[in-house]
Tab-separated table of C-alpha atoms in Angstrom:
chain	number	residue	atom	x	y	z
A	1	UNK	CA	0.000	0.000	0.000
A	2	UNK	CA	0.818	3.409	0.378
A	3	UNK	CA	2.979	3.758	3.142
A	4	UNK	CA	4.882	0.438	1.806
A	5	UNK	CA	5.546	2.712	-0.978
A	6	UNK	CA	6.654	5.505	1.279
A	7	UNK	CA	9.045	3.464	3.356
A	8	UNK	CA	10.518	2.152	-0.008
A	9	UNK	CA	11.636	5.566	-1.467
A	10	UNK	CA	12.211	6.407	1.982
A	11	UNK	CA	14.751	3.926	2.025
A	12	UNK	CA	16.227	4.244	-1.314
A	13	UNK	CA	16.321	7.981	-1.956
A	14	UNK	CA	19.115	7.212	-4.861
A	15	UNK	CA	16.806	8.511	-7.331
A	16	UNK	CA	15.575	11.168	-6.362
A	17	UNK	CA	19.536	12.556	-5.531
A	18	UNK	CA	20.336	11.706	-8.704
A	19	UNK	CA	17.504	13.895	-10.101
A	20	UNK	CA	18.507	16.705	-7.835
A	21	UNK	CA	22.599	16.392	-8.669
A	22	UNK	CA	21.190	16.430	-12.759
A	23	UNK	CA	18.247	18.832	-12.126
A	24	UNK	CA	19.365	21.373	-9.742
A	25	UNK	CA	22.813	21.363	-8.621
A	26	UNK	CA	24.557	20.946	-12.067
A	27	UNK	CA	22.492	23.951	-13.752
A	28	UNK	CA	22.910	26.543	-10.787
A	29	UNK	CA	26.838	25.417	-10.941
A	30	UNK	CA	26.638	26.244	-14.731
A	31	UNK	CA	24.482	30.162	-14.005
A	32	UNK	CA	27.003	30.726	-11.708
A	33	UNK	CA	29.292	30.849	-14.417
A	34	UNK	CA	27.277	32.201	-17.299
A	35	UNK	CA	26.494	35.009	-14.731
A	36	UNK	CA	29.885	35.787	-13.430
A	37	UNK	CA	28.401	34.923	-10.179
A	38	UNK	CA	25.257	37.373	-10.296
A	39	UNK	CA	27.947	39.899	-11.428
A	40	UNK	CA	29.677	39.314	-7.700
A	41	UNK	CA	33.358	38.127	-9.564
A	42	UNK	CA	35.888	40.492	-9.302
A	43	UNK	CA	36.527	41.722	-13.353
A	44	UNK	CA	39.243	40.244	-15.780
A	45	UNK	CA	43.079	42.596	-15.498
A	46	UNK	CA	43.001	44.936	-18.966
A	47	UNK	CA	46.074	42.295	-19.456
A	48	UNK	CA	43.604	39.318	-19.370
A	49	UNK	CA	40.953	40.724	-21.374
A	50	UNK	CA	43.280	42.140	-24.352
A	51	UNK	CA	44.608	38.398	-24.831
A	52	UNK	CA	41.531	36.771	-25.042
A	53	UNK	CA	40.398	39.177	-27.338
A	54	UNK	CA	43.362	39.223	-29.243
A	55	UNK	CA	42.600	34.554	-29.645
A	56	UNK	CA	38.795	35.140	-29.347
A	57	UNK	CA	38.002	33.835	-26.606
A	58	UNK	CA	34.939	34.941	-24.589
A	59	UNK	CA	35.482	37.431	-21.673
A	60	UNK	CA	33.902	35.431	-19.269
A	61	UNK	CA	36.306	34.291	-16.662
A	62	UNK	CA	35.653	30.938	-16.650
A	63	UNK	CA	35.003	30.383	-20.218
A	64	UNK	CA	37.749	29.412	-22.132
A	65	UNK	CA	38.380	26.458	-23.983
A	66	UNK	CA	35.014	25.413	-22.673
A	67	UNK	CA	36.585	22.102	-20.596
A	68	UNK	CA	34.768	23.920	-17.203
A	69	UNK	CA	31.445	24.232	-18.248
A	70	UNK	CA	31.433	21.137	-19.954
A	71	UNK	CA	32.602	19.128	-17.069
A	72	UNK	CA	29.062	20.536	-15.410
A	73	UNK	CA	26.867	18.497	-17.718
A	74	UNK	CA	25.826	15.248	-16.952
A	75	UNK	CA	27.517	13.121	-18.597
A	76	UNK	CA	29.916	15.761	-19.893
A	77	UNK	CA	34.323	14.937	-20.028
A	78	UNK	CA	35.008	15.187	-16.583
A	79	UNK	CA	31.901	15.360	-14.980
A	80	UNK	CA	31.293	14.701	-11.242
A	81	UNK	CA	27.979	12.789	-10.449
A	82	UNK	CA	27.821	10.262	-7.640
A	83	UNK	CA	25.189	8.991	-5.416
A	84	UNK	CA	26.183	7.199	-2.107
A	85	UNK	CA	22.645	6.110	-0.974
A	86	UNK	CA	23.568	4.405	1.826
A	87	UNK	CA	24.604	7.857	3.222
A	88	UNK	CA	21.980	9.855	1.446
A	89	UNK	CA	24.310	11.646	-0.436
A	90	UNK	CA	24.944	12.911	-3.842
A	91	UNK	CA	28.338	14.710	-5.186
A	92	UNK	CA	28.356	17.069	-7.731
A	93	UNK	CA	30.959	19.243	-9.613
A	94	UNK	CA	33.476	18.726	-11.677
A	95	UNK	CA	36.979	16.465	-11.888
A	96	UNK	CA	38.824	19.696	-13.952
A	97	UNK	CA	42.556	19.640	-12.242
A	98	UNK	CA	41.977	24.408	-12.692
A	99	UNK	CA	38.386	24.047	-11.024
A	100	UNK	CA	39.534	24.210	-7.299
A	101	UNK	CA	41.961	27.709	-8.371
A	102	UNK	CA	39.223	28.963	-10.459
A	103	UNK	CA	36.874	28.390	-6.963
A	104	UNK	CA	39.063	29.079	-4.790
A	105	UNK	CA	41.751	31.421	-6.364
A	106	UNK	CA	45.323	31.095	-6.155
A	107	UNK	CA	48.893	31.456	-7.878
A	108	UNK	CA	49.396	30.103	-11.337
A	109	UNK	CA	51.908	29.407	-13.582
A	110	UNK	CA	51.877	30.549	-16.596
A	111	UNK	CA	53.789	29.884	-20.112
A	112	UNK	CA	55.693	32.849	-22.041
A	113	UNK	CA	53.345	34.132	-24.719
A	114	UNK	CA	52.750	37.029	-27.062
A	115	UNK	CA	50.982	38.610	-23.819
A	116	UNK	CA	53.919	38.403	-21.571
A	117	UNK	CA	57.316	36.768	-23.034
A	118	UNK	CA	58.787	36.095	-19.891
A	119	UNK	CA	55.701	33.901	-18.694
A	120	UNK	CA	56.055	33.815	-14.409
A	121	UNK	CA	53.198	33.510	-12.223
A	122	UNK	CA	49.630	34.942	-12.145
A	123	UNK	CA	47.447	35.682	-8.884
A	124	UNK	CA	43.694	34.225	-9.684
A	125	UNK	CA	41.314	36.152	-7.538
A	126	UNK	CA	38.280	33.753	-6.450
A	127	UNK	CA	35.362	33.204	-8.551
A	128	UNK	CA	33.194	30.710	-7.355
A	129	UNK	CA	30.903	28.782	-8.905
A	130	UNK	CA	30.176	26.171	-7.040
A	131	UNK	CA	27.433	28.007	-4.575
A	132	UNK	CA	24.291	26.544	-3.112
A	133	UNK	CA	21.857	29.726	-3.147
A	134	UNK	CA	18.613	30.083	-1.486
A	135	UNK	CA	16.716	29.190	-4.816
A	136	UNK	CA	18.744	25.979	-4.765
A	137	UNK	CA	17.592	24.606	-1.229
A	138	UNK	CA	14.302	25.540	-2.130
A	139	UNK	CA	14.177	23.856	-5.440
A	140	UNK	CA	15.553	20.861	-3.902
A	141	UNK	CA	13.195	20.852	-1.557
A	142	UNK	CA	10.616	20.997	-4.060
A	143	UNK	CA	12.071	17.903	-5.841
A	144	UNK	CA	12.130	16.007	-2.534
A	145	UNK	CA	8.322	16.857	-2.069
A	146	UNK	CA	7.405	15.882	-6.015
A	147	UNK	CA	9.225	12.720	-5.244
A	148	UNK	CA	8.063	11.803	-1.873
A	149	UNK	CA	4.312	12.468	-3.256
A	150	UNK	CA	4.327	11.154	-6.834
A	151	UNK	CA	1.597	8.618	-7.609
A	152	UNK	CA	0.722	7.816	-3.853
């Protein structure tokens, strides 16, 4: 019966955190870079911006070669999407080796170019994108309810 049904996806929530890892988590990731983080990132150096206009690439600072925001896609080359339901967990991101400076910020190497010939390092300000905002909780909360509720 019903709550038989209720105690099962109780129980097995994998679903359901898959749904909100694909659904929720992975798209807000993704605004968060389309939007420069609501506009909150601190801008690109005039150095920065003449060079990837000079190889035409975008000015967003965490577009690129597009390896970042494909990794956010499910699915997608490096992609991060794992469900421990034992723990009632799921893990979402991305397995980039840059994504932690980009999030984080840091020091950089980087190679000699037309830009700067002698190369050296580079001081990445933070600019993350990997944010849970209030929209989020309450769209996952959402989910949970659809979920829970579905059919019964």
């Amino acid at each position: 019966g019903m709550l038989n049904e209720l105690e099962r996806r109780l129980t097995h929530p994998g679903e359901v955190l898959e749904q909100i890892g694909k659904d929720v988590l992975l798209p807000s990731f993704r605004e968060e870079i389309y939007s420069e983080g609501h506009g909150d990132w601190q801008p690109l150096s005039p150095k920065t911006i003449a060079e990837k206009t000079y190889y035409g690439f975008p000015l967003n600072p965490e577009i690129r070669t597009y390896t970042l925001i494909e990794s956010l896609f499910p699915g997608g080359p490096m992609n991060v999407l794992e469900v421990d339901e034992a723990k009632g967990t799921v893990t979402a991101g991305t397995a980039v080796p840059y994504a932690e400076v980009q999030q984080e910020g840091g020091t950089v190497y980087f190679k000699p170019s037309t830009f700067d010939p002698r190369g050296g390092m580079a001081k990445i300000p933070p600019r993350p994108f990997v944010v849970i905002r209030d929209e989020d909780c309450a769209a996952i909360g959402d989910t949970l309810a659809r979920w829970l509720t579905e059919g019964l």
